[in-house]
Short mmCIF file of C-alpha atoms and ligand atoms in Angstrom, two decimals:
data_model
loop_
_atom_site.label_atom_id
_atom_site.label_comp_id
_atom_site.label_asym_id
_atom_site.label_seq_id
_atom_site.Cartn_x
_atom_site.Cartn_y
_atom_site.Cartn_z
CA MET A 24 -33.08 13.18 24.68
CA SER A 25 -34.50 15.48 22.03
CA LYS A 26 -32.30 17.63 19.82
CA SER A 27 -34.32 20.74 21.00
CA SER A 28 -32.82 20.51 24.41
CA MET A 29 -29.27 20.68 22.86
CA THR A 30 -27.19 23.26 21.46
CA TYR A 31 -25.97 22.95 17.92
CA ILE A 32 -22.34 23.38 17.70
CA SER A 33 -21.12 22.87 14.13
CA SER A 34 -21.09 20.55 11.09
CA GLY A 35 -18.05 18.60 10.16
CA LYS A 36 -17.76 16.81 6.88
CA ALA A 37 -19.73 13.79 7.95
CA LYS A 38 -21.27 14.60 11.26
CA ASP A 39 -23.53 17.33 12.79
CA ILE A 40 -22.44 18.11 16.41
CA TYR A 41 -24.65 19.25 19.26
CA GLU A 42 -23.71 19.93 23.11
CA THR A 43 -26.04 18.35 25.55
CA SER A 44 -27.19 20.23 28.72
CA ASN A 45 -24.64 18.26 30.86
CA GLY A 46 -21.66 19.02 28.56
CA ASN A 47 -21.38 15.97 26.49
CA LEU A 48 -21.45 16.00 22.72
CA LEU A 49 -24.03 14.44 20.42
CA PHE A 50 -22.74 13.36 17.04
CA GLU A 51 -25.56 13.04 14.36
CA PHE A 52 -23.89 10.85 11.68
CA THR A 53 -25.26 12.11 8.38
CA ASP A 54 -25.35 10.72 4.86
CA ARG A 55 -22.81 13.18 3.71
CA VAL A 56 -19.41 12.08 2.22
CA THR A 57 -16.56 14.07 0.91
CA ALA A 58 -13.13 13.30 -0.53
CA PHE A 59 -10.12 15.18 -1.81
CA ASP A 60 -10.24 17.86 1.06
CA GLY A 61 -13.96 18.49 0.38
CA LYS A 62 -13.67 19.01 -3.38
CA LYS A 63 -15.80 15.98 -4.02
CA LYS A 64 -19.11 15.66 -2.20
CA ALA A 65 -22.25 13.55 -2.24
CA GLU A 66 -24.93 11.96 0.05
CA TYR A 67 -25.59 8.19 0.24
CA GLN A 68 -28.67 6.65 1.72
CA GLU A 69 -28.12 4.85 5.04
CA LYS A 70 -24.41 5.94 5.15
CA GLY A 71 -25.07 7.79 8.47
CA GLU A 72 -26.69 4.86 10.20
CA ILE A 73 -24.01 2.30 8.95
CA THR A 74 -21.12 4.36 10.06
CA CYS A 75 -22.78 5.24 13.45
CA ARG A 76 -23.44 1.61 14.14
CA LEU A 77 -19.97 0.57 13.02
CA ALA A 78 -18.27 3.16 15.18
CA GLU A 79 -20.52 1.85 18.09
CA TYR A 80 -19.64 -1.69 17.24
CA TRP A 81 -15.83 -0.90 17.51
CA PHE A 82 -15.91 1.43 20.37
CA SER A 83 -17.69 -1.41 22.39
CA ILE A 84 -14.97 -3.91 21.35
CA LEU A 85 -12.10 -1.49 22.14
CA GLU A 86 -13.62 -0.55 25.57
CA ALA A 87 -14.02 -4.17 26.52
CA GLU A 88 -10.23 -4.58 25.54
CA GLY A 89 -9.20 -1.74 27.92
CA ILE A 90 -8.84 1.06 25.39
CA PRO A 91 -10.06 4.39 26.90
CA THR A 92 -12.56 6.06 24.64
CA HIS A 93 -15.05 9.02 24.65
CA TYR A 94 -17.97 6.77 23.74
CA ILE A 95 -21.07 6.85 26.10
CA ASN A 96 -23.87 5.36 24.04
CA CYS A 97 -26.10 5.64 20.98
CA PRO A 98 -29.45 7.17 21.61
CA THR A 99 -30.82 6.61 18.08
CA PRO A 100 -29.35 4.45 15.14
CA THR A 101 -27.66 7.62 13.68
CA SER A 102 -26.45 9.40 16.78
CA MET A 103 -23.78 8.83 19.36
CA LEU A 104 -23.21 10.51 22.72
CA VAL A 105 -19.51 11.13 23.57
CA ARG A 106 -17.55 12.86 26.37
CA TYR A 107 -16.55 16.37 25.27
CA LEU A 108 -12.72 16.47 24.83
CA ASP A 109 -9.97 18.93 23.99
CA ILE A 110 -9.03 17.43 20.60
CA ILE A 111 -5.22 17.01 20.07
CA PRO A 112 -4.47 18.70 16.70
CA VAL A 113 -2.76 15.73 15.33
CA GLU A 114 -4.34 12.80 13.35
CA VAL A 115 -2.69 9.49 13.76
CA ILE A 116 -2.44 7.24 10.67
CA ARG A 117 -1.45 3.54 10.98
CA ARG A 118 -0.56 1.65 7.90
CA ASN A 119 -0.26 -2.10 7.27
CA TYR A 120 -0.19 -1.85 3.42
CA ALA A 121 0.98 0.93 1.00
CA ALA A 122 -2.05 2.93 -0.30
CA GLY A 123 -3.41 6.45 -0.70
CA SER A 124 -1.39 9.53 0.21
CA LEU A 125 1.74 7.52 1.16
CA LEU A 126 2.12 6.50 -2.46
CA ARG A 127 0.96 9.92 -3.80
CA ARG A 128 3.79 11.51 -1.73
CA TYR A 129 6.28 8.90 -2.60
CA ASP A 130 5.54 9.53 -6.34
CA ALA A 131 6.06 13.31 -5.68
CA GLY A 132 9.49 12.58 -4.01
CA GLU A 133 8.09 13.73 -0.66
CA VAL A 134 8.61 10.57 1.41
CA GLU A 135 10.74 7.49 1.47
CA LEU A 136 8.97 4.15 1.80
CA PRO A 137 10.24 1.79 4.67
CA GLN A 138 13.04 -0.42 3.43
CA GLY A 139 11.80 -3.30 1.17
CA VAL A 140 8.26 -1.76 0.67
CA GLU A 141 7.42 -1.73 -3.09
CA PRO A 142 5.83 1.46 -4.31
CA GLU A 143 2.43 -0.07 -5.23
CA GLU A 144 -0.86 -0.20 -3.84
CA GLY A 145 -1.28 -3.36 -1.66
CA ALA A 146 2.41 -3.73 -0.90
CA PRO A 147 2.83 -5.03 2.65
CA ILE A 148 4.62 -2.91 5.20
CA PRO A 149 6.38 -5.30 7.43
CA GLY A 150 5.77 -4.26 11.07
CA GLY A 151 3.69 -1.35 9.77
CA MET A 152 4.01 2.26 10.11
CA ILE A 153 2.53 5.31 11.94
CA GLU A 154 2.33 8.69 10.46
CA PHE A 155 1.13 11.92 12.12
CA THR A 156 -0.83 14.74 10.13
CA THR A 157 -2.08 18.10 11.15
CA LYS A 158 -5.67 18.23 12.11
CA PHE A 159 -7.01 22.02 12.08
CA GLU A 160 -5.41 23.24 8.91
CA ALA A 161 -7.15 23.72 5.58
CA VAL A 162 -5.49 20.72 4.14
CA ASP A 163 -3.86 17.95 6.25
CA ARG A 164 -0.05 17.75 6.05
CA PRO A 165 2.48 15.27 7.63
CA VAL A 166 4.03 16.28 10.70
CA ASP A 167 7.19 14.77 12.43
CA MET A 168 7.73 14.41 16.07
CA LYS A 169 9.95 17.40 16.17
CA GLU A 170 7.14 19.84 14.86
CA ILE A 171 4.79 18.17 17.26
CA LEU A 172 7.03 18.87 20.20
CA PHE A 173 7.89 22.27 18.91
CA ASN A 174 4.22 23.40 18.77
CA GLY A 175 3.43 21.93 22.14
CA TRP A 176 0.75 19.73 20.65
CA MET A 177 2.04 16.71 22.68
CA SER A 178 4.89 15.78 24.92
CA LYS A 179 7.26 12.97 24.07
CA GLU A 180 5.52 10.74 26.53
CA GLU A 181 2.20 11.46 25.25
CA ILE A 182 3.36 10.73 21.58
CA GLU A 183 4.50 7.42 22.91
CA TYR A 184 1.43 6.69 24.79
CA ILE A 185 -0.92 7.26 21.65
CA THR A 186 1.34 5.43 19.48
CA GLY A 187 1.11 2.48 21.85
CA LEU A 188 -2.73 2.80 21.95
CA THR A 189 -2.77 3.03 18.21
CA GLU A 190 -0.73 -0.05 17.78
CA ARG A 191 -3.10 -1.98 20.07
CA ILE A 192 -6.15 -0.68 18.27
CA ASN A 193 -4.50 -2.01 15.09
CA GLU A 194 -4.12 -5.30 16.59
CA ILE A 195 -7.73 -5.61 17.95
CA LEU A 196 -9.32 -4.29 14.59
CA SER A 197 -7.02 -6.49 12.43
CA CYS A 198 -7.76 -9.58 14.34
CA GLU A 199 -11.66 -9.12 14.23
CA LEU A 200 -11.51 -8.15 10.61
CA ASN A 201 -9.41 -10.99 9.60
CA ASP A 202 -12.03 -13.40 11.06
CA ALA A 203 -14.59 -11.66 8.73
CA GLY A 204 -12.25 -12.19 5.71
CA ILE A 205 -11.29 -8.49 5.55
CA ILE A 206 -7.75 -6.86 5.58
CA LEU A 207 -7.19 -3.70 7.42
CA ALA A 208 -4.92 -1.80 5.00
CA ASP A 209 -4.79 1.47 6.99
CA PHE A 210 -6.84 3.79 9.33
CA LYS A 211 -6.86 7.12 11.00
CA VAL A 212 -7.64 7.83 14.59
CA GLU A 213 -7.95 11.01 16.75
CA TYR A 214 -7.31 11.49 20.50
CA GLY A 215 -8.41 14.19 22.98
CA ARG A 216 -7.86 15.17 26.53
CA THR A 217 -10.47 15.02 29.24
CA PRO A 218 -10.58 17.88 31.74
CA ASP A 219 -8.34 16.14 34.04
CA GLY A 220 -5.77 15.56 31.30
CA LYS A 221 -6.08 11.98 30.43
CA ILE A 222 -5.76 11.09 26.82
CA ILE A 223 -8.47 9.02 25.29
CA LEU A 224 -9.84 8.00 21.83
CA ALA A 225 -11.99 10.42 20.09
CA ASP A 226 -14.07 11.01 17.00
CA GLU A 227 -15.01 7.66 15.26
CA VAL A 228 -12.98 4.39 14.83
CA GLY A 229 -13.22 1.44 12.46
CA THR A 230 -15.65 3.02 9.91
CA PRO A 231 -15.15 2.74 6.04
CA ASP A 232 -14.78 6.50 6.18
CA GLY A 233 -11.57 6.35 8.23
CA CYS A 234 -10.21 3.11 7.32
CA ARG A 235 -9.13 1.05 4.16
CA PHE A 236 -10.71 -2.36 4.16
CA TRP A 237 -9.82 -4.88 1.49
CA ASP A 238 -11.55 -8.25 0.78
CA LYS A 239 -8.94 -10.98 1.91
CA THR A 240 -9.99 -13.53 -0.73
CA GLU A 241 -9.75 -11.20 -3.62
CA PHE A 242 -6.45 -9.83 -2.31
CA GLU A 243 -5.02 -13.26 -2.21
CA ASN A 244 -6.09 -13.60 -5.82
CA GLY A 245 -4.22 -10.52 -6.66
CA THR A 246 -7.12 -7.92 -6.73
CA ILE A 247 -7.82 -5.15 -4.43
CA LYS A 248 -11.61 -5.00 -3.75
CA SER A 249 -12.27 -2.02 -1.52
CA LEU A 250 -15.01 -2.13 1.26
CA ASP A 251 -14.45 1.63 2.08
CA LYS A 252 -14.46 5.28 1.05
CA ASP A 253 -12.04 4.41 -1.77
CA VAL A 254 -15.05 3.23 -3.93
CA PHE A 255 -16.30 6.90 -3.63
CA ARG A 256 -12.92 8.60 -4.06
CA LYS A 257 -12.11 6.48 -7.20
CA GLY A 258 -15.77 6.27 -8.40
CA THR A 259 -15.68 2.54 -8.83
CA GLY A 260 -18.84 1.54 -6.89
CA ASP A 261 -22.05 2.60 -5.02
CA LEU A 262 -20.91 3.55 -1.44
CA SER A 263 -24.31 2.66 0.16
CA ILE A 264 -24.06 -1.03 -1.18
CA VAL A 265 -20.29 -1.34 -0.29
CA TYR A 266 -20.71 0.04 3.20
CA GLY A 267 -23.73 -2.08 3.59
CA GLU A 268 -21.76 -5.26 2.55
CA LEU A 269 -19.09 -4.44 5.09
CA PHE A 270 -21.60 -3.94 7.91
CA GLU A 271 -23.32 -7.28 7.03
CA ARG A 272 -20.07 -9.16 7.19
CA LEU A 273 -19.21 -7.85 10.54
CA GLN A 274 -22.54 -8.52 11.85
CA LYS A 275 -22.55 -12.11 10.66
CA GLN A 276 -19.13 -12.59 12.17
CA GLU A 277 -20.53 -11.18 15.40
CA GLU A 278 -23.37 -13.65 15.51
CA MET A 279 -20.93 -16.68 14.98
P1 ADP B 306 -14.35 16.50 10.06
O1 ADP B 306 -14.95 17.51 9.10
O2 ADP B 306 -13.26 17.09 10.79
O3 ADP B 306 -13.92 15.28 9.33
P2 ADP B 306 -16.62 15.15 11.41
O4 ADP B 306 -17.83 15.47 10.35
O5 ADP B 306 -16.29 13.85 11.55
O6 ADP B 306 -15.33 16.12 11.11
O7 ADP B 306 -17.02 15.89 12.73
C1 ADP B 306 -16.40 15.48 13.93
C2 ADP B 306 -15.67 16.54 14.51
O8 ADP B 306 -15.79 16.55 16.02
C3 ADP B 306 -14.17 16.58 14.16
O9 ADP B 306 -13.48 17.73 13.94
C4 ADP B 306 -13.42 15.79 15.48
O10 ADP B 306 -12.24 16.26 15.77
C5 ADP B 306 -14.32 16.46 16.41
N1 ADP B 306 -14.55 15.60 17.71
C6 ADP B 306 -14.35 14.19 17.65
N2 ADP B 306 -14.53 13.70 18.92
C7 ADP B 306 -14.76 14.78 19.80
C8 ADP B 306 -14.96 14.98 21.20
N3 ADP B 306 -14.98 13.89 21.99
N4 ADP B 306 -14.93 16.27 21.78
C9 ADP B 306 -14.74 17.36 20.90
N5 ADP B 306 -14.66 17.28 19.51
C10 ADP B 306 -14.65 16.03 18.97
N1 UDP B 307 -7.98 9.34 6.70
C1 UDP B 307 -9.12 9.96 7.32
N2 UDP B 307 -9.18 11.27 7.28
C2 UDP B 307 -8.35 12.09 6.81
C3 UDP B 307 -7.17 11.47 6.22
C4 UDP B 307 -7.04 10.10 6.12
O1 UDP B 307 -10.00 9.23 7.83
O2 UDP B 307 -8.49 13.26 6.85
C5 UDP B 307 -7.93 7.80 6.54
C6 UDP B 307 -8.15 7.30 5.24
O3 UDP B 307 -9.51 7.02 5.05
C7 UDP B 307 -7.31 6.12 5.14
C8 UDP B 307 -6.07 6.42 6.06
O4 UDP B 307 -6.62 7.47 7.01
O5 UDP B 307 -7.95 5.05 5.56
C9 UDP B 307 -4.87 6.92 5.37
O6 UDP B 307 -5.18 8.00 4.49
P1 UDP B 307 -4.20 8.60 3.55
O7 UDP B 307 -3.10 9.38 4.26
O8 UDP B 307 -3.63 7.47 2.70
O9 UDP B 307 -4.94 9.55 2.64
P2 UDP B 307 -6.09 9.66 1.47
O10 UDP B 307 -5.69 8.63 0.44
O11 UDP B 307 -7.24 9.12 2.22
O12 UDP B 307 -6.09 11.06 1.03
#
């Protein structure tokens, strides 16, 4: 399927989006990376291919485990065909450990940590926690159930449904990653509605753009070694090398 037979729709921060003649979407995973609401930007060789192949890897595993997703197939190493969805304007964040915006908001006095959780990067969150943020605003902001219901973004039953799916995704990813010596600290997922109103997993999942991955051995020795976009956010490493290492470790795990 050539791009000339498709309609260009838009470019997000990391992907270019096309519509196919039969109404599906084609994601072209680019080498672009952004952080801090688009203020920091760069391109890294092979990032597009690695994130596309990782998303494909996880979508296949999740589908096999019964999680409904928009994934169809990958016609090239950097592109993915997906079902067109009406995206729910709420991002879902699942945290196993304290990091990122949770700690920034705690420092600013905007959020309380679950009982017993230390206010430091790497502190475990017993039982984990789920947060919701806005999706289509200039800067994502946390939203609670009341605002989601008030705005009609989801019903109470739908919130419960996607919470359950996200918990299951967390279990599946955490288990696979653990076997590869990697901790899943947190991640973000998006959901959308099919024309018949069914809610399924959208966007990408399990990529280092949307998850925090920490090396387990280093963590047990008291150091956080990130295998994700934090190396770009914090300027602590070469993103291509780090993403490549993550991909190789998961590939090796798959071969075992
Ligand atoms: P962003 O700039 O939002 O981070 P990306 O570069 O990742 O975006 O581009 C993907 C865009 O496509 C996102 O806005 C996402 O919500 C949207 N999207 C993901 N899956 C689907 C789908 N199945 N149907 C319609 N839109 C989708
Ligand atoms: N995340 C994401 N897209 C967003 C916001 C967050 O993929 O727009 C991911 C992020 O990579 C991390 C998790 O969600 O794995 C939690 O992010 P957090 O709220 O801590 O914000 P951040 O520190 O990324 O600003």
